[in-house]
Each structure stands twice: as structure tokens, then as C-alpha cells.
Amino acid sequence: MERNKHVGVGFRKDFAEEFLEGKDLTPAFLEVAPENWMEIGGYWKKVFNKVAEQYPIYSHGLSLSIGSSEELDWNFLKKVKSFLQEYKIKIYSEHLSYSKCDNAHLYDLLPIPFRWDAVKHISERIKSVQEFLERKIAIEIVSYYTPVAAEISEVEFISSIVKEADCNLLLDVNNIYVNAFNHKYDAKSFIENLPLDKVEYIHMAGHEQVAPDLIIDTHGEPIIDPVYELFDFTVQKLPNTVPVLLERDFNIPELKELQYELNRLENICKKVWNYEHALA
Amino acid sequence: MNTHLHNYTYTQQSRLAGYCRTGELNSIDGLTENRVHHYRELVYNVVDDTLQSAFPLTFSLLSEDQWNEIVHVFFSTHECQSNSVWKMPYEFYLFVEQNDLDIKKKYNFIEELLLFEWTEIEIYMMPDVQYPVFKSYGGWLGEVIAINPEHKILQFNYPVHLKNPISITDDNRSEYYVLIFREKESGKVQFMNLSVYFAWLIEKI
Ligand SMILES: [Fe+2]
């Protein structure tokens, strides 16, 4: 089977063996969290080396905690840097959130107050990280379930950071769908108001509705039709072609089912991007 | 660090993080109160799941209340330093070792059990170590014996590696050695009970 051109998948230990043995899943690339794959050895290191020989690797960090008040973890960043170099990883993305506070890691992504001082603080931190890593990073708009002490709008918050830090954007279309639903705004106009020329990477995923007015971003279900539709809309608005990732962290189905989702995304990319190529 | 973050913004963040760690909510501006519990649950579940899968023997030894209590005390008072969540269970072990906890009076071998369980993970995940050049034959005399470098020897007072923890009593108190090692090809972790003499011999190699 031919590999997808644009669409990759989040690499999980849960399906590693089946993935390496079979041909049911043929992503364009694989995404990993450095935290799970650096500084290891033994069985999983062998597996990782094998997949890294066969597929381009993109990375999506979990613990940088760009929104924290405390000092950046340079020791950690040094290890990330050599991991990115060792495996020739083109994209290092992280979350626009915080996962460490008062000197303690929390292992989840908490929402940052949308405030001007946070814009300034985070922009400076992203700049320091980019300088240290000698590359731009892509910062992801996260899903959130409650605002915290906001003084500006979410879209203003994100756009200002991207501009001031001169970083790239990871556009998670599902997160925007989830946020628009949870906080009652229009997803399409939110997307139109983002600096779309800075989008370097797209994420797609499934979610779970837990109450009539609340969706939790679980990455444990297939992508739903309205999110495909929002993806189609987004792709048409983007000035550049970018890699697209399917995230599936829990409740992992048959690999054929994941491939079906990859194909559906790939077809949307092809439809829009091939057409534009033909015009050019 | 030269931070631009105002004290007010930091305080809001700190209260949300504090709530996720302890379950106690201090007022946060603009919060949707009936939704914030999802954060506490998401955070706590990651920690609890990680610890349960790292310490299956300890988890099944303790009652649900005992387990929840110890996890709660750990997460609400300890400042986790590991960036990688899979390394966090080592901090849990150290926390139990270094603190005065009731559970240690009930099960005086619990530290050793936690260390045994953690070491299996540690050896399984440890970065590869260059093997010495070796041949698979040779004599004991006059030649250096090569040993798999991906190993650790632990010394215990209780047979946490030999007996079902629930059946360990004070009568079992003695001196035990266990060798935990990773097989080169499969990457699987194995362990082996050692006599005092053999443990000493391996340490000397
Ligand atoms: Fe994402």
C-alpha cells in the first residue's frame, strides 16, 4: 500500500508491534513525545530505532510548561535538543498551557489566564527556547474546560504570542471544535482570525461529550463528521500545505480503522492542495 | 528568572494547580465552577494510573482506602520533578521511604516491595550499556569474568521477590539478595534470588 503524503499518526506503544509487522497502517510520518522516548534503552529503544529508520519523526512535547512562572528547565531542554538532533526531527511542538507549577509537575495541561502579562511572559520564554534549540517551535492551542481570570479574548492571546515570539502555530482543529462548543463561540470565525500563515502543523482527534454543554478532549474516539468538516474548511484557508496528524491515545481500534481516518484526512488534503497545485 | 508574569496571574495559576494536586479549591477568578473538577480528575487519574501500573504488587496488597490515602498524600505534598511521567513512580518510592507513614507500620516491608517493583521498571527502561568484549567459554582461573552490565543487585530484609506480599511476616526477616537484569536480545527483565556469597562475588566482578 502506498504511504500517505500528508497525514501521520501519533506513535503508541499499544500498537507498535502490530504496526511494525503488518501493513495496515501507512502514515506519512510518526509523532512522539520526547519525554516517552528519550533516555531509554532496551526493547523500546530498539523499536524506536526501527520505526525511526522507516518513518520521519515529528515531536510533540508534554512537559516544557511554557506557561509556568518558574525558570525554564534547561537541563531538560538540553536532552530534548540532542534527541531532536539524533533522530533528525523536523518539528518540535509544545502546548500553550502549563503543566508545572510551584515546582511540581502535574502531568496534564492546565489553561493559562488570557492576560497581557502572560502574553509577554510566554513570548519571552518561547524566544529563549527557540534560541536555545536553534529552531522555531510550533505552539499548540489546547482545549480547555474553564477560562481562568481572562482579560483578553483567546484569539487575541494566541495571535499576540505567535507574533511577539515569532513562533509557529500547531492548529489542533479538534481542540478548536471542542473549545467553540464548550465556550459557545464560532469555530470558523475563530480560525479565520488566527495567523494562518504561521501554521506549521495540524492535529486532528476524537473527543467525548460528557454533558449537554461539555466536551472532553479524550483522544479516545474516532474523529466526528463536524470536525472533518471544520478540517476541510481550515485546509482551504491555509496559505501553505502542512503535515497533518491523527492523535489517538486511548481505546485504540484495529489499525485498519486508524488507516481509514488517515485516508479520509488525506483525501481532503489532496482535494484542496492538488487543486491549488494544478492552478499554480 | 526575569518574569513578566504578575503576581495576580501567577496566583490564579497556582490555585488551579493546587486544586489539581489537593482537591481543595481556593477561589479563582472567572472560573466555571461546575467544570473545574474535570481538571482534578484528569490530573489525579494520570498519577493514580501511572502508580498502579508501576506497583501492581503494592496496589493489590493495600486496601482501596490505604492506596488512595497514600497516593493522595504523595501527590498533594510532594513536588514531582520528573519530566517523564514513567519516572515519577521512583519519586513515590522515595517519598514512602523518607516519610513517616502509618502504612509502613502495618507493612514494614513496603519500602522494599516498592523498590523491587521500581527497579524492574528502571532496568527495563535504562539506557543501553556497552557490553564488554566477551567470549562464551573460558576458565574461572586467570580470566576475567564478564557480566551483563544491565543489572542491579538489591539487598532486602524481607523476601518481597519470593513470596506473595500478603503472606510476608516478621518471621521472614532475614538477609536476601536479588539480582535484577535485562536480557540482551529480548530486552526482558528477569530476577534471581542470590545467596550472600554469590551476591558478594558478582559485586566483585
Ligand atoms: Fe493536539
Tab-separated table of C-alpha atoms and ligand atoms in Angstrom:
chain	number	residue	atom	x	y	z
A	1	MET	CA	0.000	0.000	0.000
A	2	GLU	CA	1.253	3.471	-0.798
A	3	ARG	CA	2.063	5.739	2.100
A	4	ASN	CA	0.012	8.781	2.795
A	5	LYS	CA	1.619	12.009	1.715
A	6	HIS	CA	0.402	14.481	4.282
A	7	VAL	CA	-1.099	12.587	7.169
A	8	GLY	CA	0.791	10.952	10.032
A	9	VAL	CA	-0.214	9.263	13.246
A	10	GLY	CA	0.793	9.511	16.898
A	11	PHE	CA	3.041	6.531	17.628
A	12	ARG	CA	1.818	4.427	20.559
A	13	LYS	CA	3.419	1.504	22.333
A	14	ASP	CA	-0.024	-0.124	22.278
A	15	PHE	CA	0.173	-0.735	18.545
A	16	ALA	CA	3.944	-0.743	17.959
A	17	GLU	CA	4.332	-4.453	17.262
A	18	GLU	CA	1.324	-4.774	15.014
A	19	PHE	CA	2.401	-1.645	13.191
A	20	LEU	CA	5.912	-2.914	12.512
A	21	GLU	CA	4.756	-6.373	11.449
A	22	GLY	CA	1.812	-5.528	9.275
A	23	LYS	CA	0.884	-3.173	6.518
A	24	ASP	CA	-2.466	-1.990	7.781
A	25	LEU	CA	-1.264	1.440	8.785
A	26	THR	CA	0.810	3.504	6.351
A	27	PRO	CA	1.196	7.029	7.744
A	28	ALA	CA	3.328	9.728	6.156
A	29	PHE	CA	5.182	10.175	9.454
A	30	LEU	CA	5.019	9.378	13.155
A	31	GLU	CA	4.736	11.734	16.072
A	32	VAL	CA	6.186	11.027	19.512
A	33	ALA	CA	6.561	12.779	22.840
A	34	PRO	CA	10.282	13.182	23.585
A	35	GLU	CA	9.519	12.564	27.262
A	36	ASN	CA	8.498	8.990	26.449
A	37	TRP	CA	11.321	8.072	24.116
A	38	MET	CA	14.496	9.859	25.120
A	39	GLU	CA	16.986	8.485	27.637
A	40	ILE	CA	15.736	4.942	27.299
A	41	GLY	CA	17.262	1.658	26.207
A	42	GLY	CA	16.327	-1.975	25.845
A	43	TYR	CA	13.263	-3.192	23.989
A	44	TRP	CA	11.597	0.151	23.368
A	45	LYS	CA	14.775	1.777	22.177
A	46	LYS	CA	15.149	-0.963	19.569
A	47	VAL	CA	11.557	-0.496	18.483
A	48	PHE	CA	12.017	3.238	18.262
A	49	ASN	CA	15.193	2.956	16.227
A	50	LYS	CA	13.392	0.635	13.843
A	51	VAL	CA	10.464	2.973	13.237
A	52	ALA	CA	12.761	5.994	13.018
A	53	GLU	CA	14.660	4.266	10.212
A	54	GLN	CA	11.446	3.798	8.277
A	55	TYR	CA	9.471	6.947	9.012
A	56	PRO	CA	10.121	10.639	9.515
A	57	ILE	CA	9.628	11.503	13.187
A	58	TYR	CA	7.862	14.622	14.419
A	59	SER	CA	7.726	15.515	18.068
A	60	HIS	CA	5.149	16.847	20.463
A	61	GLY	CA	6.392	17.671	23.952
A	62	LEU	CA	4.435	17.286	27.159
A	63	SER	CA	6.368	18.870	29.988
A	64	LEU	CA	8.011	22.088	28.793
A	65	SER	CA	5.289	24.033	30.604
A	66	ILE	CA	5.748	27.216	28.637
A	67	GLY	CA	3.122	28.984	30.744
A	68	SER	CA	4.850	28.432	34.110
A	69	SER	CA	6.197	31.245	36.229
A	70	GLU	CA	9.316	29.337	37.151
A	71	GLU	CA	12.606	29.145	35.294
A	72	LEU	CA	12.722	27.040	32.124
A	73	ASP	CA	14.193	23.607	32.649
A	74	TRP	CA	17.450	23.943	30.721
A	75	ASN	CA	18.685	20.551	31.685
A	76	PHE	CA	15.582	19.007	30.195
A	77	LEU	CA	15.811	21.180	27.077
A	78	LYS	CA	19.397	20.086	26.536
A	79	LYS	CA	18.224	16.479	26.409
A	80	VAL	CA	15.371	17.387	24.073
A	81	LYS	CA	17.814	19.155	21.798
A	82	SER	CA	20.062	16.167	21.420
A	83	PHE	CA	17.059	13.871	20.930
A	84	LEU	CA	15.807	16.128	18.106
A	85	GLN	CA	19.269	16.119	16.545
A	86	GLU	CA	19.839	12.396	16.927
A	87	TYR	CA	16.642	11.492	15.103
A	88	LYS	CA	16.652	14.454	12.691
A	89	ILE	CA	13.246	15.551	13.935
A	90	LYS	CA	11.880	18.399	11.873
A	91	ILE	CA	9.105	19.660	14.115
A	92	TYR	CA	9.181	20.244	17.855
A	93	SER	CA	5.757	21.278	19.046
A	94	GLU	CA	4.538	22.035	22.539
A	95	HIS	CA	1.363	23.136	24.279
A	96	LEU	CA	0.260	26.665	25.033
A	97	SER	CA	-0.505	25.743	28.609
A	98	TYR	CA	1.246	24.931	31.854
A	99	SER	CA	1.868	21.528	33.373
A	100	LYS	CA	4.239	22.537	36.156
A	101	CYS	CA	3.548	24.970	38.971
A	102	ASP	CA	5.138	25.719	42.333
A	103	ASN	CA	7.991	23.424	41.386
A	104	ALA	CA	5.750	20.385	40.794
A	105	HIS	CA	4.897	18.618	37.556
A	106	LEU	CA	1.192	17.837	37.129
A	107	TYR	CA	1.313	15.609	34.021
A	108	ASP	CA	-1.624	17.352	32.396
A	109	LEU	CA	-2.249	20.596	30.550
A	110	LEU	CA	-3.770	23.439	32.519
A	111	PRO	CA	-5.252	26.569	30.936
A	112	ILE	CA	-3.254	29.804	31.137
A	113	PRO	CA	-5.069	33.037	32.036
A	114	PHE	CA	-5.583	35.032	28.836
A	115	ARG	CA	-3.820	38.162	30.094
A	116	TRP	CA	-1.306	40.638	28.697
A	117	ASP	CA	1.365	39.876	31.272
A	118	ALA	CA	1.090	36.199	30.335
A	119	VAL	CA	1.478	37.116	26.648
A	120	LYS	CA	4.684	38.954	27.414
A	121	HIS	CA	5.993	36.294	29.771
A	122	ILE	CA	5.284	33.379	27.443
A	123	SER	CA	6.595	35.146	24.349
A	124	GLU	CA	9.910	35.737	26.081
A	125	ARG	CA	10.074	32.110	27.128
A	126	ILE	CA	9.306	30.821	23.641
A	127	LYS	CA	12.033	33.075	22.280
A	128	SER	CA	14.538	31.691	24.786
A	129	VAL	CA	13.585	28.127	23.912
A	130	GLN	CA	13.865	28.819	20.187
A	131	GLU	CA	17.248	30.426	20.637
A	132	PHE	CA	18.477	27.508	22.678
A	133	LEU	CA	17.144	24.857	20.305
A	134	GLU	CA	18.235	26.884	17.274
A	135	ARG	CA	14.882	26.328	15.610
A	136	LYS	CA	11.334	27.601	15.692
A	137	ILE	CA	8.839	25.675	17.724
A	138	ALA	CA	5.154	25.167	16.956
A	139	ILE	CA	2.875	26.048	19.807
A	140	GLU	CA	-0.469	24.262	20.138
A	141	ILE	CA	-3.800	25.796	21.004
A	142	VAL	CA	-5.077	23.488	23.742
A	143	SER	CA	-8.586	22.533	24.662
A	144	TYR	CA	-9.805	23.917	27.974
A	145	TYR	CA	-12.894	23.488	30.095
A	146	THR	CA	-12.983	26.703	32.055
A	147	PRO	CA	-11.494	30.127	31.494
A	148	VAL	CA	-9.167	31.431	34.210
A	149	ALA	CA	-9.059	35.166	35.018
A	150	ALA	CA	-9.198	36.217	31.364
A	151	GLU	CA	-8.781	39.889	30.425
A	152	ILE	CA	-8.437	39.428	26.647
A	153	SER	CA	-10.008	37.061	24.143
A	154	GLU	CA	-8.471	33.699	23.412
A	155	VAL	CA	-7.767	34.527	19.784
A	156	GLU	CA	-6.057	37.784	20.747
A	157	PHE	CA	-3.997	35.931	23.336
A	158	ILE	CA	-2.778	33.320	20.858
A	159	SER	CA	-2.184	35.712	17.966
A	160	SER	CA	-0.214	38.112	20.149
A	161	ILE	CA	2.068	35.353	21.404
A	162	VAL	CA	2.719	33.979	17.933
A	163	LYS	CA	3.547	37.471	16.734
A	164	GLU	CA	5.713	38.521	19.653
A	165	ALA	CA	7.578	35.238	19.968
A	166	ASP	CA	7.851	34.786	16.210
A	167	CYS	CA	6.995	31.115	16.601
A	168	ASN	CA	4.840	28.747	14.600
A	169	LEU	CA	1.383	27.516	15.373
A	170	LEU	CA	0.130	23.988	15.792
A	171	LEU	CA	-3.502	24.138	14.889
A	172	ASP	CA	-5.473	21.372	16.556
A	173	VAL	CA	-8.759	21.503	14.713
A	174	ASN	CA	-10.483	19.219	17.185
A	175	ASN	CA	-9.377	21.409	20.101
A	176	ILE	CA	-10.929	24.402	18.411
A	177	TYR	CA	-14.133	22.494	17.795
A	178	VAL	CA	-14.162	21.431	21.465
A	179	ASN	CA	-13.442	24.951	22.728
A	180	ALA	CA	-16.017	26.541	20.446
A	181	PHE	CA	-18.600	24.084	21.747
A	182	ASN	CA	-17.629	24.417	25.407
A	183	HIS	CA	-17.333	28.196	25.390
A	184	LYS	CA	-20.030	28.897	22.820
A	185	TYR	CA	-18.197	30.653	20.030
A	186	ASP	CA	-17.995	30.164	16.311
A	187	ALA	CA	-15.141	27.821	15.369
A	188	LYS	CA	-14.842	29.027	11.792
A	189	SER	CA	-14.510	32.690	12.583
A	190	PHE	CA	-12.071	31.803	15.358
A	191	ILE	CA	-9.893	30.002	12.810
A	192	GLU	CA	-10.172	32.827	10.297
A	193	ASN	CA	-8.854	35.230	12.910
A	194	LEU	CA	-5.709	33.213	13.629
A	195	PRO	CA	-2.366	33.985	11.939
A	196	LEU	CA	-2.863	31.149	9.443
A	197	ASP	CA	0.413	31.862	7.654
A	198	LYS	CA	2.163	30.690	10.834
A	199	VAL	CA	0.509	27.290	10.937
A	200	GLU	CA	3.224	24.650	10.646
A	201	TYR	CA	1.309	21.585	11.703
A	202	ILE	CA	-2.254	20.355	12.188
A	203	HIS	CA	-3.667	17.942	14.742
A	204	MET	CA	-6.897	16.007	14.398
A	205	ALA	CA	-8.532	13.802	17.023
A	206	GLY	CA	-11.716	12.471	18.512
A	207	HIS	CA	-13.342	13.570	21.751
A	208	GLU	CA	-16.096	12.661	24.153
A	209	GLN	CA	-19.174	14.630	25.096
A	210	VAL	CA	-19.717	14.204	28.845
A	211	ALA	CA	-22.587	16.647	29.412
A	212	PRO	CA	-25.068	18.521	27.201
A	213	ASP	CA	-22.750	21.536	27.275
A	214	LEU	CA	-19.332	19.950	27.759
A	215	ILE	CA	-16.905	18.006	25.578
A	216	ILE	CA	-13.700	16.498	26.989
A	217	ASP	CA	-10.757	16.153	24.641
A	218	THR	CA	-10.025	12.474	25.239
A	219	HIS	CA	-8.295	11.345	22.027
A	220	GLY	CA	-10.124	8.106	22.657
A	221	GLU	CA	-12.767	8.126	19.919
A	222	PRO	CA	-12.836	8.414	16.127
A	223	ILE	CA	-12.990	11.898	14.617
A	224	ILE	CA	-16.588	13.032	14.218
A	225	ASP	CA	-18.033	14.410	10.965
A	226	PRO	CA	-18.325	18.067	12.052
A	227	VAL	CA	-14.599	18.041	12.882
A	228	TYR	CA	-13.797	16.662	9.419
A	229	GLU	CA	-15.904	19.446	8.047
A	230	LEU	CA	-14.011	22.043	10.097
A	231	PHE	CA	-10.755	20.481	8.907
A	232	ASP	CA	-11.852	20.831	5.282
A	233	PHE	CA	-12.675	24.480	5.951
A	234	THR	CA	-9.286	25.044	7.639
A	235	VAL	CA	-7.266	23.416	4.895
A	236	GLN	CA	-8.937	25.662	2.342
A	237	LYS	CA	-7.980	28.735	4.354
A	238	LEU	CA	-4.324	27.818	4.863
A	239	PRO	CA	-1.802	29.521	2.585
A	240	ASN	CA	0.616	26.567	2.819
A	241	THR	CA	0.476	22.799	2.773
A	242	VAL	CA	1.330	21.423	6.215
A	243	PRO	CA	1.637	17.972	7.797
A	244	VAL	CA	-1.496	16.659	9.485
A	245	LEU	CA	-1.548	14.318	12.453
A	246	LEU	CA	-4.167	11.907	13.738
A	247	GLU	CA	-3.947	11.625	17.539
A	248	ARG	CA	-5.349	8.513	19.123
A	249	ASP	CA	-4.181	7.909	22.677
A	250	PHE	CA	-6.770	5.605	24.222
A	251	ASN	CA	-9.243	2.989	23.185
A	252	ILE	CA	-7.089	2.118	20.195
A	253	PRO	CA	-9.048	0.327	17.468
A	254	GLU	CA	-7.906	-2.021	14.704
A	255	LEU	CA	-5.148	-0.369	12.720
A	256	LYS	CA	-7.357	-0.582	9.632
A	257	GLU	CA	-9.756	1.785	11.322
A	258	LEU	CA	-6.984	4.274	12.001
A	259	GLN	CA	-5.933	3.954	8.372
A	260	TYR	CA	-9.481	4.740	7.327
A	261	GLU	CA	-9.260	8.003	9.274
A	262	LEU	CA	-5.860	8.793	7.775
A	263	ASN	CA	-7.252	8.224	4.300
A	264	ARG	CA	-10.227	10.416	4.904
A	265	LEU	CA	-7.936	13.232	6.029
A	266	GLU	CA	-5.541	12.594	3.166
A	267	ASN	CA	-8.372	12.837	0.669
A	268	ILE	CA	-9.375	16.222	1.986
A	269	CYS	CA	-5.756	17.421	1.735
A	270	LYS	CA	-5.457	16.088	-1.782
A	271	LYS	CA	-8.690	17.630	-2.877
A	272	VAL	CA	-7.633	21.101	-1.758
A	273	TRP	CA	-3.881	21.053	-2.220
A	274	ASN	CA	-3.709	19.210	-5.546
A	275	TYR	CA	-6.309	21.520	-6.946
A	276	GLU	CA	-4.232	24.522	-5.924
A	277	HIS	CA	-1.121	22.967	-7.378
A	278	ALA	CA	-2.969	22.453	-10.621
A	279	LEU	CA	-3.930	26.119	-10.639
A	280	ALA	CA	-0.418	27.341	-9.915
B	1	MET	CA	14.078	34.413	36.140
B	2	ASN	CA	13.187	37.823	34.876
B	3	THR	CA	9.472	37.121	34.777
B	4	HIS	CA	6.832	39.351	33.272
B	5	LEU	CA	4.110	37.408	34.979
B	6	HIS	CA	2.262	39.494	37.554
B	7	ASN	CA	1.657	38.122	40.974
B	8	TYR	CA	-2.077	38.116	40.322
B	9	THR	CA	-1.780	35.894	37.244
B	10	TYR	CA	0.639	33.585	38.986
B	11	THR	CA	-1.734	33.274	41.956
B	12	GLN	CA	-4.618	32.217	39.717
B	13	GLN	CA	-2.431	29.587	38.069
B	14	SER	CA	-1.108	28.407	41.390
B	15	ARG	CA	-4.615	27.992	42.795
B	16	LEU	CA	-5.711	25.886	39.846
B	17	ALA	CA	-2.592	23.722	40.083
B	18	GLY	CA	-3.022	23.477	43.849
B	19	TYR	CA	-6.613	22.345	43.398
B	20	CYS	CA	-5.475	19.657	40.947
B	21	ARG	CA	-2.956	18.383	43.455
B	22	THR	CA	-5.003	18.549	46.644
B	23	GLY	CA	-8.671	18.703	45.622
B	24	GLU	CA	-9.065	21.872	47.694
B	25	LEU	CA	-10.327	24.818	45.727
B	26	ASN	CA	-9.384	28.402	46.534
B	27	SER	CA	-11.403	30.965	44.635
B	28	ILE	CA	-10.191	31.547	41.067
B	29	ASP	CA	-11.483	34.479	39.035
B	30	GLY	CA	-13.713	33.750	36.064
B	31	LEU	CA	-13.859	30.038	36.764
B	32	THR	CA	-16.703	27.830	35.538
B	33	GLU	CA	-17.122	26.175	38.917
B	34	ASN	CA	-19.103	23.141	37.835
B	35	ARG	CA	-16.437	22.163	35.299
B	36	VAL	CA	-13.198	22.630	37.173
B	37	HIS	CA	-13.447	19.194	38.809
B	38	HIS	CA	-12.572	17.667	35.432
B	39	TYR	CA	-9.054	19.031	35.818
B	40	ARG	CA	-8.631	17.494	39.231
B	41	GLU	CA	-9.887	14.162	37.898
B	42	LEU	CA	-7.734	14.233	34.761
B	43	VAL	CA	-4.596	15.053	36.722
B	44	TYR	CA	-5.274	12.632	39.559
B	45	ASN	CA	-6.142	9.778	37.191
B	46	VAL	CA	-2.865	10.100	35.316
B	47	VAL	CA	-0.928	9.938	38.577
B	48	ASP	CA	-3.013	7.126	40.036
B	49	ASP	CA	-2.917	5.044	36.827
B	50	THR	CA	0.826	5.505	36.490
B	51	LEU	CA	1.428	4.396	40.065
B	52	GLN	CA	-0.970	1.455	39.821
B	53	SER	CA	0.759	0.095	36.759
B	54	ALA	CA	4.228	0.698	38.197
B	55	PHE	CA	3.411	-1.007	41.522
B	56	PRO	CA	0.881	-3.788	40.823
B	57	LEU	CA	2.008	-5.862	43.822
B	58	THR	CA	1.777	-2.961	46.248
B	59	PHE	CA	-1.547	-1.936	44.770
B	60	SER	CA	-3.062	-5.354	45.311
B	61	LEU	CA	-1.564	-5.650	48.787
B	62	LEU	CA	-3.212	-2.471	50.063
B	63	SER	CA	-6.900	-1.887	50.569
B	64	GLU	CA	-8.509	0.705	48.318
B	65	ASP	CA	-8.564	3.240	51.169
B	66	GLN	CA	-4.940	2.643	52.083
B	67	TRP	CA	-3.869	3.019	48.461
B	68	ASN	CA	-5.911	6.167	47.857
B	69	GLU	CA	-4.645	7.724	51.062
B	70	ILE	CA	-1.004	7.198	50.261
B	71	VAL	CA	-1.375	8.380	46.646
B	72	HIS	CA	-3.245	11.459	47.810
B	73	VAL	CA	-0.663	12.338	50.480
B	74	PHE	CA	2.130	11.823	47.976
B	75	PHE	CA	0.656	13.905	45.195
B	76	SER	CA	-0.647	16.727	47.355
B	77	THR	CA	2.549	17.245	49.347
B	78	HIS	CA	5.388	16.045	47.134
B	79	GLU	CA	6.717	18.219	44.309
B	80	CYS	CA	7.130	15.874	41.354
B	81	GLN	CA	10.358	16.580	39.483
B	82	SER	CA	10.322	14.013	36.689
B	83	ASN	CA	9.532	15.381	33.249
B	84	SER	CA	8.686	11.895	32.065
B	85	VAL	CA	5.663	10.514	33.833
B	86	TRP	CA	7.044	6.975	33.731
B	87	LYS	CA	9.881	8.061	36.034
B	88	MET	CA	7.533	9.582	38.601
B	89	PRO	CA	6.975	6.251	40.451
B	90	TYR	CA	10.589	6.419	41.608
B	91	GLU	CA	9.696	9.625	43.427
B	92	PHE	CA	6.775	7.801	45.005
B	93	TYR	CA	9.129	5.142	46.309
B	94	LEU	CA	11.481	7.795	47.733
B	95	PHE	CA	8.538	9.604	49.286
B	96	VAL	CA	7.421	6.486	51.118
B	97	GLU	CA	10.974	5.749	52.173
B	98	GLN	CA	11.604	9.248	53.527
B	99	ASN	CA	8.327	9.937	55.296
B	100	ASP	CA	6.756	8.733	58.444
B	101	LEU	CA	3.632	6.967	57.167
B	102	ASP	CA	1.213	4.712	59.038
B	103	ILE	CA	1.278	2.211	56.226
B	104	LYS	CA	4.926	1.488	56.986
B	105	LYS	CA	3.991	0.360	60.483
B	106	LYS	CA	1.411	-2.041	59.116
B	107	TYR	CA	3.654	-3.363	56.341
B	108	ASN	CA	7.251	-2.882	57.364
B	109	PHE	CA	8.461	-4.376	54.063
B	110	ILE	CA	6.538	-1.916	51.877
B	111	GLU	CA	9.605	0.177	51.021
B	112	GLU	CA	11.403	-2.918	49.836
B	113	LEU	CA	8.409	-4.025	47.803
B	114	LEU	CA	8.198	-0.618	46.125
B	115	LEU	CA	11.914	-0.619	45.428
B	116	PHE	CA	11.721	-4.100	43.936
B	117	GLU	CA	8.853	-3.097	41.651
B	118	TRP	CA	10.514	0.159	40.643
B	119	THR	CA	13.860	-1.486	39.903
B	120	GLU	CA	12.195	-3.804	37.403
B	121	ILE	CA	10.989	-0.734	35.500
B	122	GLU	CA	14.315	1.012	35.878
B	123	ILE	CA	16.279	-1.907	34.459
B	124	TYR	CA	13.726	-2.462	31.701
B	125	MET	CA	13.961	1.162	30.571
B	126	MET	CA	17.580	2.029	31.356
B	127	PRO	CA	19.735	3.349	28.514
B	128	ASP	CA	21.759	0.658	26.798
B	129	VAL	CA	25.127	-0.030	28.350
B	130	GLN	CA	28.048	-1.032	26.200
B	131	TYR	CA	28.718	-4.731	26.754
B	132	PRO	CA	32.302	-5.694	27.492
B	133	VAL	CA	34.003	-7.852	24.888
B	134	PHE	CA	33.427	-11.412	25.997
B	135	LYS	CA	33.637	-14.994	24.864
B	136	SER	CA	31.152	-17.585	25.955
B	137	TYR	CA	33.753	-20.061	27.195
B	138	GLY	CA	36.851	-19.820	29.333
B	139	GLY	CA	38.158	-20.728	32.726
B	140	TRP	CA	37.476	-19.125	36.044
B	141	LEU	CA	41.112	-19.038	36.851
B	142	GLY	CA	43.268	-16.406	35.261
B	143	GLU	CA	40.483	-14.882	33.171
B	144	VAL	CA	38.172	-12.009	33.954
B	145	ILE	CA	34.532	-12.953	34.085
B	146	ALA	CA	32.230	-10.676	32.102
B	147	ILE	CA	28.821	-9.914	33.481
B	148	ASN	CA	25.774	-8.413	31.823
B	149	PRO	CA	26.204	-4.720	32.730
B	150	GLU	CA	22.461	-4.063	32.652
B	151	HIS	CA	21.724	-5.267	36.138
B	152	LYS	CA	21.320	-4.253	39.738
B	153	ILE	CA	21.639	-6.165	42.997
B	154	LEU	CA	19.267	-5.274	45.804
B	155	GLN	CA	19.551	-6.283	49.396
B	156	PHE	CA	16.331	-6.882	51.314
B	157	ASN	CA	15.310	-7.811	54.831
B	158	TYR	CA	12.089	-9.378	53.612
B	159	PRO	CA	11.536	-11.788	50.723
B	160	VAL	CA	9.466	-9.367	48.624
B	161	HIS	CA	10.796	-11.053	45.484
B	162	LEU	CA	9.986	-14.582	46.657
B	163	LYS	CA	6.665	-14.512	48.471
B	164	ASN	CA	3.219	-13.117	47.896
B	165	PRO	CA	3.428	-9.859	49.906
B	166	ILE	CA	0.247	-10.637	51.827
B	167	SER	CA	1.898	-13.685	53.393
B	168	ILE	CA	5.133	-11.978	54.449
B	169	THR	CA	5.511	-11.817	58.233
B	170	ASP	CA	8.186	-10.837	60.704
B	171	ASP	CA	9.295	-14.464	60.806
B	172	ASN	CA	10.617	-13.970	57.290
B	173	ARG	CA	13.026	-11.309	58.405
B	174	SER	CA	16.482	-12.260	57.190
B	175	GLU	CA	19.080	-11.197	54.653
B	176	TYR	CA	18.116	-11.571	50.985
B	177	TYR	CA	19.805	-10.605	47.771
B	178	VAL	CA	18.166	-10.346	44.402
B	179	LEU	CA	19.792	-9.832	41.032
B	180	ILE	CA	17.621	-7.944	38.543
B	181	PHE	CA	18.883	-7.891	34.979
B	182	ARG	CA	17.861	-7.238	31.410
B	183	GLU	CA	18.307	-9.890	28.753
B	184	LYS	CA	20.325	-8.525	25.887
B	185	GLU	CA	18.279	-9.851	22.979
B	186	SER	CA	14.696	-9.756	24.187
B	187	GLY	CA	15.051	-6.744	26.470
B	188	LYS	CA	13.029	-8.670	29.075
B	189	VAL	CA	13.761	-8.171	32.742
B	190	GLN	CA	14.431	-11.196	34.929
B	191	PHE	CA	15.318	-11.549	38.558
B	192	MET	CA	17.128	-14.181	40.538
B	193	ASN	CA	17.482	-14.830	44.236
B	194	LEU	CA	21.137	-14.866	45.222
B	195	SER	CA	22.975	-16.381	48.134
B	196	VAL	CA	25.025	-13.944	50.208
B	197	TYR	CA	28.201	-15.441	48.818
B	198	PHE	CA	27.074	-15.176	45.197
B	199	ALA	CA	25.918	-11.593	45.653
B	200	TRP	CA	29.334	-10.755	47.036
B	201	LEU	CA	31.025	-12.497	44.127
B	202	ILE	CA	29.020	-10.614	41.499
B	203	GLU	CA	29.700	-7.298	43.178
B	204	LYS	CA	33.396	-8.043	42.944
B	205	ILE	CA	33.366	-8.788	39.195
C	1	FE	FE	-3.261	18.087	19.749
